[in-house]
Amino acid sequence: MSDSFQDALAGLAAIVGDKHVIASGADQEPYVVDWRGRYRGRAVAVVKPGSTAEVASVVKYCADRRLAIVPQGGNTGMCGAATPDDQAGNVVIRLDRMRAVRDVSPLANTITVEAGCILAEVQNAARSVDRYFPLSLGAEGSCRIGGNISTNAGGTAVLRYGPTRDLVLGLEAVLPDGRIFNGLRALRKDNTGYALKQLFIGAEGTLGIVTAAVLKLFSPPRSSALALVKLQGVAQALEIMQRLRGVVGDRLGSLEIMSRSQFEAIAETVPHVTIPFELTTPWYLIVELTDTLAGVDLDEPLATALADAMEAGIAEDVILASNLAQAKAIWAVRHSVSEANKRSGYVVSHDSVVPLERQADFVTNVEARIMAAVPHARVVMHGHIGDGNIHVIALIDRAHCQEPATKAALVAQINEIVDDETAAQGGAISAEHGIGITNRVRLARVADPLDIELMRGIKRLLDPNGLMNPGKIFGAGAA
């Protein structure tokens, strides 16, 4: 390590303390490799500040010395957005120590938390005052709320509550020069100029580091009903959704679809998860109704609506969860998709969103085109069908991915098929996973040039030296 980097370690340690600076290569391993093991970078140091003031001091120290800054939450992302590149001079900033719940207001239905809070901790803090924070995803036991905000995470409750962007009232963030943006206001209405907080939500750490947020809370669901529906196709799932909305309205909380091939991948690779039903149809729909009133019978309207769907030939079979254990077992299957796919082969994953009216065509066309071009691929799908987001995943036997050039060509071929079909159906290539490293070439290929120009302009304004999470979204260096 050069003398300048040794000096940097000493300077960073002076801000946060020696024990909160990780300089050893072996100890840095969890922080310089992404969750899927796709990207490996280098870091002068992994720094763990304990307060917003310390984050600001660390960022200013790095900015003054032209050290690249890589914000990192729980490192559970799918696109490599939290992984440093392999250039010298990266400083990874983790907010693990910043896990305080600063305030909970049942009156205002808000919770103010620091960015290092694990998502499950936010959920539990809300629950402790008889409130509900609806963001929920498979990694909720390890992902951190700052990362959820920085990637505008979606999850299984988007249909009713919206993505993370809709759950944030106020935001505190450290800018690339070390100044603190203090937008930590719990106001439901604020029309004083530009909504600056929105710049940081979904920006993947390229415009600053989110350090705290005011989040919306809701009355908790006190009654629920869950069913698994066996279907022949996506069109039937959409018809069922339309029928349910007419019958139960906003009580329709979650609507998750999975292909049979996705269930089979789980059954083959995740032994601790049991598939609690026989796989007899190509598609499966998880339907959950919730109500904030206790004692409301939701089983009856759900059963009636789904029985009518069966009678109309829309559904093949229906399994109603008769107790909480059965409902948890079904959700456990849904939340194990990422683990199963990772174990099943080399994953070429996509996060497309298309208009609801086009989802059935999108699914049919994209699977046929992938199988025609890459016959050895195994196509699995799952998604939040009610918001247009279907994850198309091609699982490739690792024997076909031994040569880097061959693998890159294969991935590019599949990506172009999915992206072209997404565009043809009027959609976008990312609904919730973001761009990071994985999707930046795809973004450049399909995005409107004006969109890219405007985003680059914002990046230059806030980060003219290109030090904040370089190489993400746009590529290396300044935007």
Short mmCIF file of N, CA and C in Angstrom, two decimals, residues 118-235:
data_model
loop_
_atom_site.label_atom_id
_atom_site.label_comp_id
_atom_site.label_asym_id
_atom_site.label_seq_id
_atom_site.Cartn_x
_atom_site.Cartn_y
_atom_site.Cartn_z
N ILE A 118 -31.67 -2.38 9.85
CA ILE A 118 -32.10 -3.50 9.02
C ILE A 118 -33.60 -3.38 8.81
N LEU A 119 -34.06 -3.72 7.62
CA LEU A 119 -35.47 -3.56 7.30
C LEU A 119 -36.37 -4.24 8.33
N ALA A 120 -36.02 -5.43 8.77
CA ALA A 120 -36.84 -6.13 9.76
C ALA A 120 -36.91 -5.35 11.07
N GLU A 121 -35.85 -4.62 11.39
CA GLU A 121 -35.86 -3.81 12.61
C GLU A 121 -36.86 -2.65 12.48
N VAL A 122 -36.95 -2.07 11.31
CA VAL A 122 -37.93 -1.01 11.08
C VAL A 122 -39.34 -1.58 11.22
N GLN A 123 -39.56 -2.74 10.63
CA GLN A 123 -40.87 -3.39 10.74
C GLN A 123 -41.22 -3.64 12.21
N ASN A 124 -40.24 -4.14 12.98
CA ASN A 124 -40.49 -4.45 14.39
C ASN A 124 -40.74 -3.20 15.22
N ALA A 125 -40.00 -2.13 14.92
CA ALA A 125 -40.20 -0.88 15.66
C ALA A 125 -41.60 -0.33 15.41
N ALA A 126 -42.08 -0.45 14.18
CA ALA A 126 -43.45 -0.03 13.88
C ALA A 126 -44.45 -0.91 14.61
N ARG A 127 -44.19 -2.19 14.62
CA ARG A 127 -45.09 -3.13 15.28
C ARG A 127 -45.20 -2.86 16.78
N SER A 128 -44.11 -2.36 17.38
CA SER A 128 -44.10 -2.12 18.82
C SER A 128 -45.07 -1.02 19.25
N VAL A 129 -45.49 -0.17 18.29
CA VAL A 129 -46.48 0.87 18.60
C VAL A 129 -47.78 0.62 17.83
N ASP A 130 -47.98 -0.66 17.48
CA ASP A 130 -49.21 -1.06 16.79
C ASP A 130 -49.36 -0.35 15.45
N ARG A 131 -48.26 -0.28 14.72
CA ARG A 131 -48.28 0.26 13.38
C ARG A 131 -47.58 -0.72 12.42
N TYR A 132 -47.63 -0.41 11.16
CA TYR A 132 -47.18 -1.35 10.13
C TYR A 132 -46.33 -0.62 9.10
N PHE A 133 -45.12 -1.14 8.86
CA PHE A 133 -44.29 -0.64 7.75
C PHE A 133 -44.32 -1.70 6.66
N PRO A 134 -44.88 -1.39 5.49
CA PRO A 134 -45.26 -2.44 4.54
C PRO A 134 -44.16 -2.97 3.63
N LEU A 135 -43.01 -2.30 3.56
CA LEU A 135 -41.97 -2.80 2.67
C LEU A 135 -41.53 -4.19 3.13
N SER A 136 -41.60 -5.16 2.24
CA SER A 136 -41.25 -6.54 2.59
C SER A 136 -40.63 -7.23 1.39
N LEU A 137 -39.48 -7.88 1.61
CA LEU A 137 -38.80 -8.62 0.56
C LEU A 137 -37.98 -9.73 1.18
N GLY A 138 -37.47 -10.62 0.35
CA GLY A 138 -36.79 -11.80 0.84
C GLY A 138 -35.59 -11.51 1.72
N ALA A 139 -34.89 -10.40 1.47
CA ALA A 139 -33.67 -10.07 2.22
C ALA A 139 -33.95 -9.17 3.42
N GLU A 140 -35.20 -9.08 3.89
CA GLU A 140 -35.53 -8.10 4.92
C GLU A 140 -34.80 -8.34 6.25
N GLY A 141 -34.25 -9.53 6.45
CA GLY A 141 -33.48 -9.78 7.66
C GLY A 141 -32.05 -9.31 7.59
N SER A 142 -31.61 -8.85 6.42
CA SER A 142 -30.21 -8.40 6.28
C SER A 142 -30.06 -7.10 5.49
N CYS A 143 -31.00 -6.78 4.61
CA CYS A 143 -30.88 -5.51 3.87
C CYS A 143 -31.14 -4.34 4.82
N ARG A 144 -30.60 -3.19 4.48
CA ARG A 144 -30.71 -2.01 5.35
C ARG A 144 -31.53 -0.94 4.67
N ILE A 145 -32.19 -0.16 5.47
CA ILE A 145 -33.18 0.77 4.93
C ILE A 145 -32.53 1.82 4.02
N GLY A 146 -31.29 2.20 4.31
CA GLY A 146 -30.61 3.14 3.42
C GLY A 146 -30.43 2.56 2.03
N GLY A 147 -30.10 1.27 1.95
CA GLY A 147 -29.99 0.61 0.65
C GLY A 147 -31.34 0.47 -0.03
N ASN A 148 -32.37 0.16 0.76
CA ASN A 148 -33.73 0.08 0.19
C ASN A 148 -34.12 1.40 -0.45
N ILE A 149 -33.81 2.50 0.24
CA ILE A 149 -34.14 3.82 -0.30
C ILE A 149 -33.30 4.13 -1.53
N SER A 150 -32.02 3.83 -1.46
CA SER A 150 -31.12 4.16 -2.56
C SER A 150 -31.41 3.36 -3.82
N THR A 151 -32.09 2.22 -3.67
CA THR A 151 -32.45 1.42 -4.84
C THR A 151 -33.94 1.47 -5.14
N ASN A 152 -34.70 2.24 -4.34
CA ASN A 152 -36.16 2.31 -4.50
C ASN A 152 -36.75 0.91 -4.54
N ALA A 153 -36.47 0.14 -3.50
CA ALA A 153 -36.88 -1.26 -3.45
C ALA A 153 -38.39 -1.40 -3.61
N GLY A 154 -38.80 -2.51 -4.21
CA GLY A 154 -40.22 -2.78 -4.45
C GLY A 154 -40.80 -3.71 -3.40
N GLY A 155 -40.66 -5.01 -3.62
CA GLY A 155 -41.18 -5.98 -2.67
C GLY A 155 -42.59 -6.43 -2.98
N THR A 156 -43.16 -7.18 -2.04
CA THR A 156 -44.42 -7.87 -2.30
C THR A 156 -45.65 -7.05 -1.96
N ALA A 157 -45.49 -5.85 -1.42
CA ALA A 157 -46.66 -5.05 -1.03
C ALA A 157 -46.86 -3.82 -1.91
N VAL A 158 -46.17 -3.76 -3.04
CA VAL A 158 -46.26 -2.59 -3.92
C VAL A 158 -47.68 -2.37 -4.42
N LEU A 159 -48.39 -3.45 -4.67
CA LEU A 159 -49.73 -3.34 -5.23
C LEU A 159 -50.61 -2.41 -4.39
N ARG A 160 -50.46 -2.49 -3.07
CA ARG A 160 -51.31 -1.69 -2.18
C ARG A 160 -50.63 -0.43 -1.67
N TYR A 161 -49.31 -0.52 -1.39
CA TYR A 161 -48.64 0.58 -0.70
C TYR A 161 -47.63 1.34 -1.56
N GLY A 162 -47.31 0.81 -2.72
CA GLY A 162 -46.33 1.47 -3.57
C GLY A 162 -44.90 1.06 -3.25
N PRO A 163 -43.92 1.46 -4.08
CA PRO A 163 -42.51 1.17 -3.83
C PRO A 163 -41.97 2.07 -2.73
N THR A 164 -40.70 1.90 -2.41
CA THR A 164 -40.07 2.67 -1.33
C THR A 164 -40.26 4.17 -1.53
N ARG A 165 -40.17 4.64 -2.75
CA ARG A 165 -40.33 6.07 -3.04
C ARG A 165 -41.62 6.62 -2.44
N ASP A 166 -42.68 5.81 -2.45
CA ASP A 166 -43.96 6.26 -1.93
C ASP A 166 -44.04 6.19 -0.40
N LEU A 167 -43.04 5.60 0.23
CA LEU A 167 -43.05 5.42 1.68
C LEU A 167 -42.15 6.40 2.41
N VAL A 168 -41.43 7.24 1.66
CA VAL A 168 -40.48 8.18 2.26
C VAL A 168 -41.09 9.57 2.32
N LEU A 169 -41.18 10.12 3.52
CA LEU A 169 -41.65 11.50 3.70
C LEU A 169 -40.49 12.49 3.73
N GLY A 170 -39.43 12.14 4.44
CA GLY A 170 -38.29 13.04 4.58
C GLY A 170 -36.99 12.28 4.50
N LEU A 171 -35.92 13.00 4.22
CA LEU A 171 -34.64 12.35 3.98
C LEU A 171 -33.49 13.23 4.45
N GLU A 172 -32.49 12.59 5.01
CA GLU A 172 -31.21 13.23 5.33
C GLU A 172 -30.13 12.52 4.52
N ALA A 173 -29.26 13.29 3.88
CA ALA A 173 -28.23 12.69 3.04
C ALA A 173 -26.97 13.55 3.08
N VAL A 174 -25.83 12.88 2.94
CA VAL A 174 -24.55 13.57 2.84
C VAL A 174 -24.18 13.67 1.37
N LEU A 175 -23.93 14.90 0.91
CA LEU A 175 -23.60 15.16 -0.49
C LEU A 175 -22.15 14.78 -0.79
N PRO A 176 -21.79 14.66 -2.05
CA PRO A 176 -20.43 14.23 -2.42
C PRO A 176 -19.31 15.14 -1.92
N ASP A 177 -19.62 16.37 -1.53
CA ASP A 177 -18.58 17.25 -1.00
C ASP A 177 -18.58 17.28 0.53
N GLY A 178 -19.43 16.50 1.16
CA GLY A 178 -19.47 16.43 2.62
C GLY A 178 -20.54 17.29 3.27
N ARG A 179 -21.23 18.11 2.50
CA ARG A 179 -22.33 18.88 3.09
C ARG A 179 -23.51 17.96 3.38
N ILE A 180 -24.33 18.39 4.34
CA ILE A 180 -25.47 17.57 4.76
C ILE A 180 -26.76 18.18 4.23
N PHE A 181 -27.48 17.40 3.44
CA PHE A 181 -28.82 17.80 3.00
C PHE A 181 -29.80 17.40 4.09
N ASN A 182 -30.44 18.38 4.70
CA ASN A 182 -31.35 18.12 5.81
C ASN A 182 -32.80 18.29 5.35
N GLY A 183 -33.33 17.21 4.78
CA GLY A 183 -34.72 17.20 4.37
C GLY A 183 -35.53 16.24 5.22
N LEU A 184 -35.13 16.12 6.50
CA LEU A 184 -35.72 15.12 7.39
C LEU A 184 -36.98 15.68 8.03
N ARG A 185 -38.00 15.90 7.20
CA ARG A 185 -39.25 16.48 7.66
C ARG A 185 -40.39 15.47 7.51
N ALA A 186 -41.24 15.41 8.53
CA ALA A 186 -42.33 14.44 8.54
C ALA A 186 -43.62 15.08 8.05
N LEU A 187 -43.52 15.80 6.94
CA LEU A 187 -44.68 16.52 6.43
C LEU A 187 -45.35 15.73 5.32
N ARG A 188 -46.66 15.62 5.40
CA ARG A 188 -47.42 14.94 4.35
C ARG A 188 -47.60 15.86 3.13
N LYS A 189 -47.56 17.17 3.37
CA LYS A 189 -47.73 18.14 2.29
C LYS A 189 -46.60 19.16 2.38
N ASP A 190 -45.84 19.29 1.30
CA ASP A 190 -44.74 20.26 1.26
C ASP A 190 -44.51 20.60 -0.20
N ASN A 191 -44.97 21.76 -0.60
CA ASN A 191 -44.92 22.16 -2.01
C ASN A 191 -43.97 23.33 -2.22
N THR A 192 -42.91 23.40 -1.40
CA THR A 192 -41.97 24.52 -1.46
C THR A 192 -40.83 24.19 -2.43
N GLY A 193 -41.13 24.29 -3.70
CA GLY A 193 -40.08 24.09 -4.69
C GLY A 193 -39.89 22.64 -5.08
N TYR A 194 -38.72 22.33 -5.62
CA TYR A 194 -38.42 20.98 -6.09
C TYR A 194 -38.42 19.99 -4.93
N ALA A 195 -38.87 18.76 -5.19
CA ALA A 195 -38.82 17.69 -4.18
C ALA A 195 -37.43 17.08 -4.22
N LEU A 196 -36.49 17.73 -3.56
CA LEU A 196 -35.08 17.34 -3.67
C LEU A 196 -34.80 15.94 -3.13
N LYS A 197 -35.59 15.52 -2.13
CA LYS A 197 -35.35 14.18 -1.57
C LYS A 197 -35.47 13.10 -2.63
N GLN A 198 -36.33 13.34 -3.65
CA GLN A 198 -36.55 12.32 -4.67
C GLN A 198 -35.30 12.05 -5.49
N LEU A 199 -34.37 12.99 -5.53
CA LEU A 199 -33.13 12.77 -6.27
C LEU A 199 -32.33 11.60 -5.71
N PHE A 200 -32.40 11.40 -4.40
CA PHE A 200 -31.57 10.39 -3.75
C PHE A 200 -32.24 9.02 -3.71
N ILE A 201 -33.56 9.00 -3.91
CA ILE A 201 -34.30 7.73 -3.86
C ILE A 201 -34.17 7.05 -5.22
N GLY A 202 -33.53 5.90 -5.24
CA GLY A 202 -33.29 5.19 -6.49
C GLY A 202 -32.03 5.61 -7.21
N ALA A 203 -31.23 6.49 -6.63
CA ALA A 203 -30.00 6.97 -7.29
C ALA A 203 -28.82 6.03 -7.08
N GLU A 204 -29.01 4.98 -6.30
CA GLU A 204 -27.98 3.94 -6.09
C GLU A 204 -26.67 4.52 -5.54
N GLY A 205 -26.79 5.53 -4.69
CA GLY A 205 -25.60 6.07 -4.05
C GLY A 205 -24.71 6.88 -4.94
N THR A 206 -25.18 7.28 -6.12
CA THR A 206 -24.33 8.04 -7.04
C THR A 206 -24.42 9.54 -6.81
N LEU A 207 -25.39 10.00 -6.01
CA LEU A 207 -25.56 11.43 -5.77
C LEU A 207 -25.30 11.81 -4.31
N GLY A 208 -25.12 10.85 -3.45
CA GLY A 208 -24.91 11.11 -2.04
C GLY A 208 -25.20 9.87 -1.22
N ILE A 209 -25.04 10.00 0.09
CA ILE A 209 -25.26 8.88 1.00
C ILE A 209 -26.45 9.18 1.89
N VAL A 210 -27.51 8.39 1.76
CA VAL A 210 -28.66 8.53 2.64
C VAL A 210 -28.25 8.11 4.05
N THR A 211 -28.50 8.99 5.04
CA THR A 211 -28.12 8.68 6.42
C THR A 211 -29.30 8.49 7.36
N ALA A 212 -30.46 9.02 6.99
CA ALA A 212 -31.66 8.84 7.82
C ALA A 212 -32.88 9.16 6.98
N ALA A 213 -34.03 8.69 7.45
CA ALA A 213 -35.26 8.92 6.70
C ALA A 213 -36.46 8.94 7.62
N VAL A 214 -37.46 9.71 7.23
CA VAL A 214 -38.78 9.65 7.86
C VAL A 214 -39.66 8.82 6.94
N LEU A 215 -40.23 7.74 7.48
CA LEU A 215 -40.99 6.80 6.69
C LEU A 215 -42.45 6.78 7.11
N LYS A 216 -43.32 6.47 6.19
CA LYS A 216 -44.75 6.37 6.48
C LYS A 216 -45.06 5.05 7.18
N LEU A 217 -45.95 5.12 8.15
CA LEU A 217 -46.49 3.93 8.78
C LEU A 217 -47.99 3.85 8.49
N PHE A 218 -48.54 2.67 8.72
CA PHE A 218 -49.94 2.42 8.43
C PHE A 218 -50.55 1.60 9.57
N SER A 219 -51.86 1.56 9.60
CA SER A 219 -52.53 0.66 10.53
C SER A 219 -52.20 -0.77 10.14
N PRO A 220 -51.93 -1.62 11.12
CA PRO A 220 -51.51 -2.98 10.77
C PRO A 220 -52.68 -3.83 10.29
N PRO A 221 -52.42 -4.76 9.38
CA PRO A 221 -53.46 -5.72 9.01
C PRO A 221 -53.81 -6.60 10.21
N ARG A 222 -55.09 -6.71 10.50
CA ARG A 222 -55.54 -7.53 11.64
C ARG A 222 -56.36 -8.73 11.18
N SER A 223 -56.75 -8.71 9.93
CA SER A 223 -57.45 -9.85 9.34
C SER A 223 -56.81 -10.12 7.99
N SER A 224 -56.73 -11.38 7.62
CA SER A 224 -56.11 -11.71 6.34
C SER A 224 -56.67 -13.02 5.81
N ALA A 225 -56.47 -13.21 4.55
CA ALA A 225 -56.81 -14.47 3.89
C ALA A 225 -55.84 -14.66 2.75
N LEU A 226 -55.40 -15.89 2.54
CA LEU A 226 -54.41 -16.17 1.50
C LEU A 226 -54.80 -17.41 0.73
N ALA A 227 -54.56 -17.36 -0.56
CA ALA A 227 -54.84 -18.52 -1.41
C ALA A 227 -53.77 -18.65 -2.47
N LEU A 228 -53.58 -19.88 -2.92
CA LEU A 228 -52.73 -20.15 -4.06
C LEU A 228 -53.63 -20.67 -5.18
N VAL A 229 -53.51 -20.06 -6.34
CA VAL A 229 -54.37 -20.39 -7.47
C VAL A 229 -53.52 -21.01 -8.58
N LYS A 230 -54.00 -22.12 -9.11
CA LYS A 230 -53.32 -22.78 -10.22
C LYS A 230 -53.93 -22.30 -11.53
N LEU A 231 -53.04 -21.91 -12.46
CA LEU A 231 -53.49 -21.25 -13.69
C LEU A 231 -52.80 -21.83 -14.92
N GLN A 232 -53.42 -21.60 -16.06
CA GLN A 232 -52.80 -21.98 -17.32
C GLN A 232 -51.92 -20.88 -17.89
N GLY A 233 -52.20 -19.61 -17.52
CA GLY A 233 -51.40 -18.53 -18.10
C GLY A 233 -51.56 -17.22 -17.36
N VAL A 234 -50.75 -16.25 -17.77
CA VAL A 234 -50.74 -14.93 -17.13
C VAL A 234 -52.04 -14.18 -17.39
N ALA A 235 -52.64 -14.38 -18.54
CA ALA A 235 -53.90 -13.69 -18.85
C ALA A 235 -54.97 -14.03 -17.82
#
